Short mmCIF file of C-alpha atoms and ligand atoms in Angstrom, two decimals:
data_model
loop_
_atom_site.label_atom_id
_atom_site.label_comp_id
_atom_site.label_asym_id
_atom_site.label_seq_id
_atom_site.Cartn_x
_atom_site.Cartn_y
_atom_site.Cartn_z
CA MET A 1 12.96 -26.69 -18.37
CA SER A 2 10.91 -23.36 -17.51
CA GLN A 3 12.11 -20.44 -15.59
CA LEU A 4 9.99 -20.55 -12.50
CA PHE A 5 10.05 -17.41 -9.61
CA LEU A 6 8.14 -17.19 -6.55
CA GLY A 7 6.87 -14.12 -4.98
CA LEU A 8 5.37 -14.96 -1.01
CA ASP A 9 3.35 -12.17 0.42
CA SER A 10 2.88 -11.96 4.59
CA SER A 11 -0.13 -9.37 4.76
CA THR A 12 -2.22 -8.32 7.78
CA GLN A 13 -4.50 -11.70 7.63
CA SER A 14 -2.52 -14.60 5.59
CA LEU A 15 0.70 -15.40 3.64
CA SER A 16 0.07 -16.49 0.22
CA ALA A 17 2.56 -17.94 -2.62
CA ILE A 18 2.39 -17.13 -6.47
CA VAL A 19 5.01 -19.40 -8.96
CA ILE A 20 5.30 -17.58 -12.40
CA ASP A 21 6.38 -19.38 -15.42
CA TYR A 22 8.34 -16.49 -16.86
CA ASP A 23 8.50 -17.89 -20.44
CA SER A 24 4.69 -19.07 -20.79
CA ARG A 25 3.73 -15.64 -18.95
CA GLU A 26 1.63 -18.03 -16.80
CA VAL A 27 0.79 -17.87 -12.94
CA VAL A 28 1.12 -21.46 -12.52
CA TYR A 29 0.28 -21.51 -8.73
CA GLU A 30 -1.49 -19.56 -6.27
CA HIS A 31 -2.32 -20.42 -2.45
CA ALA A 32 -3.26 -18.41 0.65
CA LEU A 33 -2.86 -19.45 4.14
CA ASN A 34 -5.00 -17.86 6.45
CA PHE A 35 -3.52 -17.11 9.88
CA ASP A 36 -6.57 -17.43 12.09
CA THR A 37 -7.21 -20.68 10.82
CA SER A 38 -4.21 -22.66 9.92
CA LEU A 39 -2.56 -21.18 12.92
CA PRO A 40 -5.08 -20.92 15.79
CA GLY A 41 -2.41 -21.37 18.50
CA TYR A 42 -1.70 -17.68 18.04
CA GLY A 43 -4.98 -16.46 19.16
CA THR A 44 -4.93 -13.90 16.40
CA VAL A 45 -8.45 -12.09 15.09
CA ASN A 46 -7.78 -11.26 11.41
CA GLY A 47 -4.22 -11.83 12.00
CA VAL A 48 -4.23 -9.19 15.00
CA LEU A 49 -3.97 -10.06 18.53
CA PRO A 50 -6.76 -8.54 20.52
CA ASN A 51 -6.13 -6.14 23.02
CA PRO A 52 -7.92 -4.11 25.63
CA ASP A 53 -6.54 -0.98 24.42
CA PRO A 54 -8.04 -0.06 20.27
CA LEU A 55 -5.23 1.71 19.52
CA ILE A 56 -3.00 -1.11 19.86
CA LYS A 57 -2.39 -3.74 16.91
CA HIS A 58 0.30 -5.95 17.30
CA SER A 59 0.82 -9.70 16.06
CA PRO A 60 3.03 -12.38 16.50
CA PRO A 61 6.13 -12.55 14.21
CA GLN A 62 6.71 -15.94 15.07
CA MET A 63 3.33 -17.08 13.56
CA TRP A 64 4.48 -15.14 10.35
CA ALA A 65 7.60 -17.43 10.92
CA GLU A 66 5.64 -21.07 11.11
CA ALA A 67 3.39 -19.59 8.57
CA LEU A 68 6.34 -19.80 6.34
CA ASP A 69 7.23 -23.45 7.10
CA LEU A 70 3.51 -24.46 6.62
CA LEU A 71 2.87 -22.53 2.93
CA PHE A 72 6.62 -24.58 1.45
CA GLY A 73 5.06 -27.79 3.02
CA ARG A 74 1.73 -26.85 1.51
CA MET A 75 3.58 -25.98 -1.81
CA GLN A 76 5.47 -29.61 -1.73
CA THR A 77 2.22 -31.32 -1.24
CA ASP A 78 0.60 -29.76 -4.18
CA GLY A 79 3.36 -30.77 -6.19
CA VAL A 80 5.21 -27.34 -7.11
CA ALA A 81 8.50 -27.98 -9.07
CA LEU A 82 10.16 -26.16 -5.88
CA GLY A 83 13.38 -27.48 -7.01
CA GLU A 84 13.03 -25.66 -10.49
CA ILE A 85 12.60 -22.44 -8.97
CA LEU A 86 15.18 -19.67 -9.82
CA ALA A 87 14.91 -16.91 -7.21
CA VAL A 88 12.12 -16.14 -4.18
CA SER A 89 11.11 -12.62 -2.94
CA GLY A 90 8.40 -11.38 -1.33
CA SER A 91 6.19 -8.68 0.34
CA GLY A 92 5.29 -7.71 3.51
CA GLN A 93 2.41 -5.54 5.43
CA GLN A 94 4.24 -2.25 5.40
CA HIS A 95 5.78 -0.41 8.35
CA GLY A 96 5.08 -3.58 10.83
CA SER A 97 8.39 -4.06 13.02
CA VAL A 98 10.19 -7.02 14.85
CA TYR A 99 12.49 -6.88 17.48
CA LEU A 100 15.54 -9.49 17.77
CA LYS A 101 17.99 -10.27 20.13
CA ALA A 102 21.99 -10.87 19.08
CA ASP A 103 21.14 -14.72 19.43
CA GLY A 104 18.31 -14.52 16.95
CA SER A 105 15.39 -15.03 20.08
CA PHE A 106 12.79 -12.22 19.78
CA ALA A 107 13.43 -8.62 22.17
CA ARG A 108 9.58 -8.33 21.93
CA PRO A 109 7.02 -11.15 21.43
CA THR A 110 4.94 -9.21 19.30
CA ALA A 111 5.40 -6.71 16.26
CA PRO A 112 3.22 -3.73 16.13
CA ILE A 113 1.83 -3.53 12.79
CA TRP A 114 0.57 -0.81 10.19
CA MET A 115 -2.92 -0.75 12.07
CA ASP A 116 -1.57 0.47 15.44
CA ALA A 117 -2.59 4.28 15.81
CA SER A 118 -0.86 4.45 19.82
CA THR A 119 1.93 6.57 18.79
CA ALA A 120 0.45 10.13 18.39
CA ALA A 121 2.71 11.57 20.86
CA GLU A 122 5.65 10.15 19.51
CA CYS A 123 4.51 11.46 15.92
CA ALA A 124 4.51 15.22 17.43
CA ALA A 125 7.75 15.03 18.97
CA ILE A 126 9.22 13.33 15.88
CA GLU A 127 8.00 16.28 13.62
CA GLN A 128 9.00 18.74 16.20
CA ALA A 129 12.54 17.52 16.26
CA LEU A 130 12.45 17.51 12.22
CA GLY A 131 11.49 20.82 12.03
CA GLY A 132 7.64 20.52 11.51
CA ARG A 133 5.43 18.41 9.21
CA ALA A 134 6.50 19.37 5.84
CA ALA A 135 9.96 19.22 6.69
CA THR A 136 9.77 15.33 8.31
CA ALA A 137 8.08 14.70 4.77
CA ALA A 138 10.80 16.24 2.46
CA ALA A 139 13.11 14.54 5.09
CA THR A 140 11.34 10.93 5.20
CA GLY A 141 8.78 10.79 2.31
CA SER A 142 6.13 11.14 4.66
CA ALA A 143 4.84 13.14 7.61
CA ALA A 144 4.91 11.10 11.04
CA PHE A 145 2.24 8.75 11.12
CA GLU A 146 1.38 6.70 13.92
CA ARG A 147 1.33 3.13 12.16
CA PHE A 148 5.65 4.17 10.73
CA THR A 149 8.18 2.50 12.18
CA GLY A 150 10.00 5.36 13.92
CA PRO A 151 7.31 6.55 15.81
CA GLN A 152 6.67 2.69 16.78
CA ILE A 153 10.47 2.62 17.81
CA ARG A 154 10.51 5.59 19.96
CA ARG A 155 7.14 4.04 21.84
CA PHE A 156 8.89 1.02 22.52
CA ALA A 157 12.21 2.66 23.46
CA GLU A 158 10.45 4.71 25.94
CA THR A 159 8.46 2.44 27.24
CA GLU A 160 10.26 -0.74 27.67
CA PRO A 161 14.06 0.65 27.85
CA ALA A 162 15.27 -2.77 29.18
CA ALA A 163 13.55 -4.67 26.31
CA TYR A 164 15.02 -1.93 23.70
CA ALA A 165 18.55 -2.11 25.27
CA ALA A 166 18.54 -6.02 24.56
CA THR A 167 17.54 -5.58 20.80
CA ASP A 168 20.52 -6.23 18.44
CA GLN A 169 18.35 -5.79 15.36
CA ILE A 170 15.07 -4.24 14.08
CA ALA A 171 13.44 -5.84 11.16
CA LEU A 172 10.49 -5.01 9.18
CA VAL A 173 7.78 -7.61 8.22
CA SER A 174 9.50 -8.09 4.90
CA SER A 175 13.23 -8.23 6.04
CA TYR A 176 12.68 -10.19 8.72
CA LEU A 177 10.91 -13.19 6.45
CA ALA A 178 13.52 -12.34 3.84
CA GLY A 179 16.10 -12.88 6.27
CA LEU A 180 14.15 -16.24 7.23
CA VAL A 181 14.42 -17.55 3.36
CA ALA A 182 17.88 -16.49 3.12
CA GLY A 183 18.99 -17.84 6.10
CA CYS A 184 20.89 -14.69 7.21
CA PRO A 185 20.04 -11.61 8.29
CA ALA A 186 18.67 -9.39 5.24
CA PRO A 187 18.93 -5.49 4.54
CA ILE A 188 15.79 -3.27 4.77
CA ASP A 189 14.79 -2.59 0.92
CA HIS A 190 14.42 1.27 -0.11
CA GLY A 191 10.81 0.76 -0.76
CA ASP A 192 9.72 -0.73 2.69
CA GLY A 193 12.64 1.68 4.55
CA ALA A 194 10.99 4.80 3.34
CA GLY A 195 7.80 3.31 5.10
CA MET A 196 9.65 4.14 8.28
CA ASN A 197 10.00 8.08 8.96
CA LEU A 198 13.85 7.02 9.21
CA MET A 199 14.94 7.31 5.86
CA ASP A 200 16.67 10.07 3.64
CA ILE A 201 14.03 9.51 0.86
CA GLU A 202 16.14 11.39 -1.70
CA ARG A 203 19.83 9.67 -0.78
CA LYS A 204 18.19 6.50 0.25
CA THR A 205 20.31 6.04 3.47
CA TRP A 206 19.22 6.16 6.74
CA HIS A 207 18.73 9.71 7.98
CA PRO A 208 21.06 10.71 10.79
CA ASP A 209 18.75 13.41 12.29
CA ALA A 210 15.60 11.17 11.61
CA LEU A 211 17.62 8.58 13.50
CA ALA A 212 18.69 10.80 16.70
CA ALA A 213 14.93 12.40 16.68
CA THR A 214 13.77 8.52 17.26
CA ALA A 215 15.48 6.39 19.69
CA PRO A 216 19.02 6.33 20.95
CA ASP A 217 21.97 3.91 19.38
CA LEU A 218 19.33 3.29 16.50
CA ALA A 219 22.03 3.16 13.86
CA SER A 220 23.45 -0.22 15.72
CA LYS A 221 20.43 -1.67 15.74
CA LEU A 222 19.18 -1.47 12.35
CA PRO A 223 20.34 -3.23 8.89
CA PRO A 224 22.33 -1.68 5.57
CA LEU A 225 19.85 -0.77 3.18
CA ALA A 226 19.65 -2.36 -0.27
CA SER A 227 17.64 -2.08 -3.34
CA SER A 228 14.43 -3.95 -3.67
CA THR A 229 15.92 -6.28 -5.98
CA THR A 230 19.37 -7.60 -4.14
CA VAL A 231 20.25 -10.80 -4.10
CA ILE A 232 21.15 -11.18 -0.74
CA GLY A 233 22.76 -15.35 -1.35
CA PRO A 234 21.54 -18.57 -1.97
CA VAL A 235 18.22 -19.45 -0.34
CA GLY A 236 18.88 -20.85 3.12
CA THR A 237 19.95 -24.76 3.66
CA HIS A 238 16.58 -25.26 5.66
CA TRP A 239 14.50 -24.72 2.47
CA VAL A 240 16.74 -26.89 0.70
CA GLU A 241 16.75 -29.89 3.08
CA GLN A 242 13.12 -29.39 3.86
CA TYR A 243 11.57 -28.96 0.87
CA GLY A 244 13.99 -29.41 -2.08
CA LEU A 245 14.59 -25.95 -3.08
CA ASN A 246 17.73 -25.83 -5.43
CA PRO A 247 20.52 -24.64 -3.18
CA GLN A 248 21.61 -22.17 -6.14
CA ALA A 249 17.99 -20.82 -6.03
CA ASP A 250 18.39 -16.97 -5.37
CA ALA A 251 16.75 -15.31 -1.86
CA VAL A 252 16.18 -11.77 -2.75
CA THR A 253 14.90 -8.85 -1.06
CA TRP A 254 11.47 -8.19 0.14
CA SER A 255 9.54 -4.76 -0.14
CA GLY A 256 6.95 -3.59 1.17
CA ASP A 257 3.22 -4.87 -0.13
CA ASN A 258 2.25 -1.07 -2.03
CA PRO A 259 5.51 -0.87 -3.54
CA CYS A 260 5.27 -4.45 -5.00
CA SER A 261 1.71 -4.03 -6.10
CA LEU A 262 3.00 -1.25 -8.07
CA VAL A 263 4.83 -3.75 -10.06
CA GLY A 264 2.29 -6.35 -10.06
CA LEU A 265 -0.13 -4.23 -11.95
CA GLY A 266 2.63 -3.00 -14.10
CA LEU A 267 2.78 0.80 -12.74
CA ILE A 268 6.44 1.47 -14.20
CA ARG A 269 6.25 4.72 -16.10
CA GLU A 270 5.24 8.12 -15.18
CA GLY A 271 1.32 8.85 -15.55
CA MET A 272 0.78 5.79 -14.31
CA VAL A 273 -1.86 5.40 -11.89
CA ALA A 274 -4.14 2.96 -10.13
CA ILE A 275 -7.23 3.35 -7.69
CA SER A 276 -7.76 0.50 -5.57
CA LEU A 277 -11.57 0.83 -4.77
CA GLY A 278 -11.97 -1.05 -1.49
CA THR A 279 -13.19 -0.53 1.95
CA SER A 280 -10.57 2.43 1.52
CA TYR A 281 -10.03 3.95 -1.53
CA THR A 282 -5.91 4.13 -2.43
CA TYR A 283 -4.70 6.33 -5.15
CA PHE A 284 -1.36 5.00 -5.94
CA GLY A 285 1.42 5.35 -9.05
CA TYR A 286 4.60 5.71 -10.26
CA LEU A 287 6.81 8.88 -9.61
CA GLU A 288 9.82 9.43 -12.01
CA THR A 289 11.40 11.88 -9.64
CA CYS A 290 10.90 12.27 -5.71
CA HIS A 291 8.63 15.46 -4.72
CA THR A 292 6.77 15.08 -1.40
CA ASP A 293 3.61 16.34 -0.05
CA PRO A 294 3.75 19.71 1.76
CA HIS A 295 0.72 19.28 3.34
CA GLY A 296 2.08 15.96 4.91
CA GLU A 297 -1.11 13.68 3.56
CA GLY A 298 0.52 11.45 0.93
CA HIS A 299 3.60 9.32 1.07
CA VAL A 300 6.49 8.78 -1.04
CA PHE A 301 8.06 5.07 -1.37
CA VAL A 302 10.80 4.15 -3.25
CA ALA A 303 9.43 2.13 -6.28
CA PRO A 304 10.80 -1.63 -6.64
CA THR A 305 12.50 -0.05 -10.01
CA GLY A 306 14.63 2.28 -7.93
CA ASP A 307 12.60 5.26 -9.01
CA TYR A 308 9.53 6.26 -6.44
CA MET A 309 5.75 6.23 -6.06
CA THR A 310 3.32 7.66 -4.14
CA LEU A 311 0.18 6.66 -2.12
CA ILE A 312 -2.49 8.49 -0.74
CA CYS A 313 -5.27 6.55 1.40
CA PHE A 314 -8.73 7.89 1.39
CA LYS A 315 -10.48 6.15 4.31
CA ASN A 316 -14.14 7.07 3.72
CA GLY A 317 -14.05 5.47 0.40
CA SER A 318 -17.06 3.01 -0.30
CA LEU A 319 -17.77 2.97 3.26
CA ALA A 320 -19.22 6.52 2.54
CA CYS A 321 -21.07 4.93 -0.92
CA GLU A 322 -22.57 2.15 1.62
CA GLN A 323 -23.93 5.14 3.78
CA ILE A 324 -25.51 6.86 1.41
CA ARG A 325 -26.62 3.78 -0.15
CA ASP A 326 -28.51 2.25 3.31
CA GLN A 327 -29.70 5.85 3.88
CA PHE A 328 -31.90 5.34 0.69
CA GLY A 329 -32.38 1.38 0.94
CA LEU A 330 -30.76 0.77 -2.18
CA ASP A 331 -28.64 -1.84 -2.97
CA TRP A 332 -25.56 -1.62 -5.31
CA ASP A 333 -27.47 -1.82 -8.74
CA GLY A 334 -30.26 0.96 -7.16
CA PHE A 335 -26.61 2.90 -6.53
CA SER A 336 -25.48 2.47 -10.09
CA ARG A 337 -28.93 3.32 -11.72
CA CYS A 338 -28.88 6.77 -9.99
CA LEU A 339 -25.27 7.27 -11.38
CA ALA A 340 -25.94 6.23 -14.91
CA THR A 341 -29.57 8.46 -14.78
CA THR A 342 -27.86 11.66 -13.36
CA GLN A 343 -25.75 14.10 -15.17
CA PRO A 344 -22.83 16.28 -14.03
CA ARG A 345 -23.84 19.79 -13.46
CA ALA A 346 -20.84 22.59 -12.65
CA ASP A 347 -23.86 23.79 -10.01
CA GLY A 348 -24.57 20.44 -8.66
CA GLY A 349 -24.99 19.61 -4.77
CA ILE A 350 -21.63 18.80 -2.79
CA ILE A 351 -21.03 16.25 -0.23
CA LEU A 352 -18.14 16.14 2.31
CA PRO A 353 -18.79 12.73 3.26
CA TYR A 354 -16.31 12.25 6.68
CA TYR A 355 -19.07 9.35 8.33
CA GLU A 356 -15.32 8.23 9.96
CA THR A 357 -12.50 10.49 10.82
CA GLU A 358 -10.43 11.14 7.33
CA ILE A 359 -6.78 10.66 6.53
CA VAL A 360 -6.84 12.72 3.22
CA PRO A 361 -7.54 15.56 3.88
CA ARG A 362 -7.07 15.26 7.54
CA VAL A 363 -10.26 15.55 9.27
CA ASN A 364 -10.05 14.59 12.83
CA ARG A 365 -13.62 15.01 14.05
CA PRO A 366 -16.55 12.91 11.66
CA GLY A 367 -18.85 14.81 9.72
CA VAL A 368 -21.34 15.25 6.71
CA HIS A 369 -21.49 18.29 5.39
CA ARG A 370 -23.94 19.39 2.26
CA PHE A 371 -24.02 22.04 0.11
CA ASP A 372 -26.65 22.76 -2.42
CA LEU A 373 -27.71 19.51 -2.11
CA ASP A 374 -31.57 18.12 -0.79
CA ALA A 375 -30.77 15.30 1.77
CA ALA A 376 -34.00 13.57 0.88
CA ASP A 377 -32.73 13.06 -3.20
CA ALA A 378 -31.58 9.95 -3.58
CA ALA A 379 -29.95 10.05 -7.00
CA ALA A 380 -28.19 13.71 -6.43
CA ASN A 381 -26.90 11.93 -3.49
CA CYS A 382 -25.65 8.66 -5.08
CA ARG A 383 -23.50 11.21 -7.68
CA ALA A 384 -22.42 13.78 -5.11
CA VAL A 385 -20.75 11.37 -2.66
CA VAL A 386 -18.97 9.27 -5.75
CA GLU A 387 -18.06 12.68 -7.10
CA ALA A 388 -16.59 14.03 -3.82
CA GLN A 389 -14.25 10.89 -4.04
CA LEU A 390 -12.91 11.53 -6.80
CA MET A 391 -12.58 15.33 -6.34
CA SER A 392 -11.08 14.61 -3.35
CA MET A 393 -8.40 12.36 -5.21
CA ARG A 394 -7.81 15.09 -7.90
CA ILE A 395 -7.29 17.86 -5.67
CA HIS A 396 -4.94 16.07 -2.97
CA SER A 397 -3.15 14.53 -5.51
CA ARG A 398 -1.86 17.75 -7.24
CA TRP A 399 1.21 17.56 -5.52
CA MET A 400 2.55 14.69 -7.23
CA GLU A 401 2.24 17.17 -10.54
CA VAL A 402 1.88 13.92 -12.41
CA ARG A 403 -1.01 13.67 -14.78
CA PRO A 404 -2.16 10.37 -15.21
CA THR A 405 -2.37 9.25 -18.79
CA ARG A 406 -4.65 6.26 -17.88
CA ILE A 407 -5.78 4.79 -14.47
CA LEU A 408 -6.04 1.18 -13.70
CA ALA A 409 -9.14 0.48 -11.60
CA THR A 410 -8.59 -2.58 -9.07
CA GLY A 411 -10.67 -3.88 -6.24
CA GLY A 412 -14.54 -4.52 -5.43
CA GLY A 413 -15.83 -1.11 -6.40
CA SER A 414 -14.01 -1.24 -10.27
CA VAL A 415 -17.03 -3.65 -11.21
CA ASN A 416 -19.58 -1.05 -11.18
CA GLU A 417 -19.34 0.71 -14.53
CA PRO A 418 -21.46 3.76 -14.05
CA PHE A 419 -18.99 4.51 -11.21
CA LEU A 420 -15.89 4.05 -13.46
CA GLN A 421 -17.27 6.60 -15.43
CA VAL A 422 -17.90 9.00 -13.05
CA VAL A 423 -13.74 8.03 -12.34
CA ALA A 424 -13.14 8.60 -16.03
CA ASP A 425 -15.10 12.18 -15.96
CA VAL A 426 -13.77 13.35 -13.13
CA MET A 427 -10.17 12.91 -13.67
CA GLN A 428 -10.55 13.19 -17.42
CA CYS A 429 -8.47 9.82 -17.93
CA PRO A 430 -9.12 6.70 -19.41
CA VAL A 431 -10.05 4.30 -17.11
CA LEU A 432 -8.83 0.43 -17.25
CA ARG A 433 -9.97 -2.45 -15.18
CA ILE A 434 -7.32 -4.92 -13.95
CA GLU A 435 -7.88 -8.09 -12.34
CA VAL A 436 -5.12 -9.36 -10.43
CA SER A 437 -6.22 -10.50 -7.28
CA GLN A 438 -2.65 -10.72 -5.75
CA SER A 439 -0.96 -7.87 -7.08
CA ALA A 440 1.53 -8.01 -4.08
CA ALA A 441 2.75 -11.32 -4.36
CA LEU A 442 2.75 -11.20 -8.42
CA GLY A 443 4.73 -8.21 -7.89
CA ALA A 444 7.35 -10.07 -5.77
CA ALA A 445 7.75 -12.81 -8.29
CA LEU A 446 8.63 -10.37 -10.71
CA MET A 447 11.08 -8.64 -8.66
CA ALA A 448 12.53 -12.03 -8.17
CA ALA A 449 12.75 -12.37 -11.94
CA TYR A 450 14.28 -8.75 -12.28
CA ALA A 451 16.97 -9.96 -9.62
CA HIS A 452 17.55 -13.20 -10.79
CA PHE A 453 18.85 -12.16 -14.26
CA ASP A 454 20.12 -8.84 -13.40
CA HIS A 455 22.48 -10.52 -10.62
CA ALA A 456 23.42 -13.47 -13.42
CA GLY A 457 24.54 -10.39 -16.00
CA ARG A 458 21.75 -10.36 -17.82
CA SER A 459 20.09 -6.59 -17.83
CA VAL A 460 16.31 -6.98 -18.76
CA GLY A 461 14.13 -4.36 -18.67
CA TRP A 462 11.00 -3.83 -16.31
CA GLU A 463 8.93 -3.55 -19.41
CA GLU A 464 9.96 -7.09 -20.97
CA ILE A 465 9.67 -8.18 -17.10
CA VAL A 466 5.94 -7.38 -16.43
CA ALA A 467 4.86 -7.90 -20.11
CA GLY A 468 2.01 -10.66 -20.44
CA PHE A 469 1.35 -10.51 -16.47
CA THR A 470 -0.42 -6.99 -15.83
CA ASP A 471 -2.55 -6.50 -18.85
CA PRO A 472 -5.82 -5.04 -18.31
CA ILE A 473 -8.96 -6.67 -19.09
CA ALA A 474 -9.50 -6.57 -22.83
CA GLY A 475 -12.46 -4.19 -23.64
CA SER A 476 -12.72 -2.76 -20.17
CA GLU A 477 -11.35 0.58 -20.97
CA VAL A 478 -14.03 3.59 -20.04
CA ARG A 479 -13.18 6.68 -21.78
CA PRO A 480 -13.66 10.60 -20.54
CA ASP A 481 -16.74 12.40 -21.82
CA PRO A 482 -15.28 15.50 -23.08
CA ALA A 483 -18.35 17.73 -22.61
CA THR A 484 -17.58 16.92 -18.89
CA ARG A 485 -14.19 18.66 -18.86
CA PRO A 486 -15.41 22.55 -17.96
CA VAL A 487 -18.05 20.99 -15.65
CA TYR A 488 -15.82 19.18 -13.60
CA ASP A 489 -13.24 21.60 -13.48
CA ARG A 490 -15.97 24.24 -11.92
CA LEU A 491 -17.37 22.05 -9.36
CA LEU A 492 -13.80 20.92 -8.68
CA GLU A 493 -13.33 24.92 -7.41
CA ARG A 494 -16.54 24.87 -5.65
CA TYR A 495 -15.96 21.46 -3.98
CA ALA A 496 -12.60 23.00 -2.96
CA ASP A 497 -13.69 25.75 -1.65
CA CYS A 498 -16.29 23.71 0.65
CA GLU A 499 -13.57 21.76 1.89
CA ARG A 500 -11.97 25.38 2.86
CA ARG A 501 -14.64 26.19 4.72
CA VAL A 502 -15.33 23.27 6.36
CA LEU A 503 -11.63 22.40 6.90
CA GLY A 504 -9.37 25.85 6.75
CA ASP A 505 -7.24 26.36 4.75
CA ALA A 506 -4.99 23.73 5.39
CA ALA A 507 -7.13 21.08 3.68
CA THR A 508 -7.05 22.16 0.25
CA GLY A 509 -3.99 20.16 -1.02
CA GLY A 510 -2.24 23.22 -3.15
C1 LIG B 1 0.40 1.69 3.61
C2 LIG B 1 -0.04 0.80 4.55
C3 LIG B 1 -0.66 -0.18 4.60
C4 LIG B 1 -0.44 -1.57 4.34
C5 LIG B 1 -0.89 -2.69 4.62
O1 LIG B 1 0.97 2.93 4.41
O2 LIG B 1 -0.11 1.31 5.76
O3 LIG B 1 -1.59 -0.50 3.09
O4 LIG B 1 0.94 -1.99 4.11
O5 LIG B 1 -0.59 -4.11 4.16
#
């Protein structure tokens, strides 16, 4: 009999499932269920409830619960051997919170999610109570961010005190769904707990000062914290009776999508870094020891392995490249040709492409700034905008003190070879492509496997768990050109100087 593990992923727009066959190292089943189209009665748009206030982004938790049943029904119809699954884990969009009464009903019918930006005042108040931005980051792993759970809880307690008082348990998206699978309240795992501004990032316990800075009586409303690979118990009887799961199958804690993706991409050793080239660009990687960003721009979460991970989000990512592409009437091929036909130059033109406000570095007012760059030169602008993104990544990831040994590239932009050459040259590190479309769900399935073996007293190392599931695409390696090293070392200094001039000293990432 095969050893099957199920990984689920409740993201903003969909609920996905991946089943892996551990022995053959294969993904044997994959399905995604879109919330808007599968559950239209909730009226969500891209998984989010419409709201006249553009800062408010909530979703209905009941929809997530219903989706779980729909998905298991679908797996049954598709002939998935549900009775052979040994353990189930999952991934949830990070930061979102669910408010439950003692009888399990909702104390708040909607859940604020990671896209919500309505808590600027609460962030300021929490940071002040904790001794400032750097102190908040040192204590909880991140400065206070609008989407993080603590500021969201504070706003709820202030604006709806009666509903807050009626709340018995606050769950994250991940722990809420883990509880449904287990049929009992689930702990919050260290990975997703680190995205709340409430957990002591070093001790992995609730931080008493952060709790006090957030809302009254909060400790009594939070579940215990646990490692990301804790077996909560057997799966709930509902899943056994309705869908034929094995009553002995393990219900494992769920984590956030970023910690799960870390494992789903095989980033389990120091120096392993991934760049996700989507609408925004994210730079994330494994950290052996905990140290936080003194500028409060990057996040530190706990990795499913029990070590740490970092995440930095660059909002203007491909958006800035698209602006330049469109400005010069190019398509992506034309954009790539511009990169392929230009050379990096230490005295090359520089652009600071803040078409929108930026997360890293913090830029509150959009603006595009050019230095020694002819605004009419298409090729020079294409090169400058890509170099800008990568130099920004290199500068603003310095605080991690991790020199990447290889970088995995994922997302739409990773298919563009001249682009990857710039990544390799600026970062002075080999870049490899990886084609895992569902890295979070895959990570969850691998976490289920780890937890299952661990719980059975069979300790299997993470290397062995991920082997064969997370291999980069053969032949996709792009190596840095050593001749570009001194060029970029010099250009980097000039870029940092331009950032300083535009944004002030706080923006240069140390
Ligand atoms: C991370 C974050 C997003 C969500 C998306 O801090 O807010 O990546 O986890 O699901």
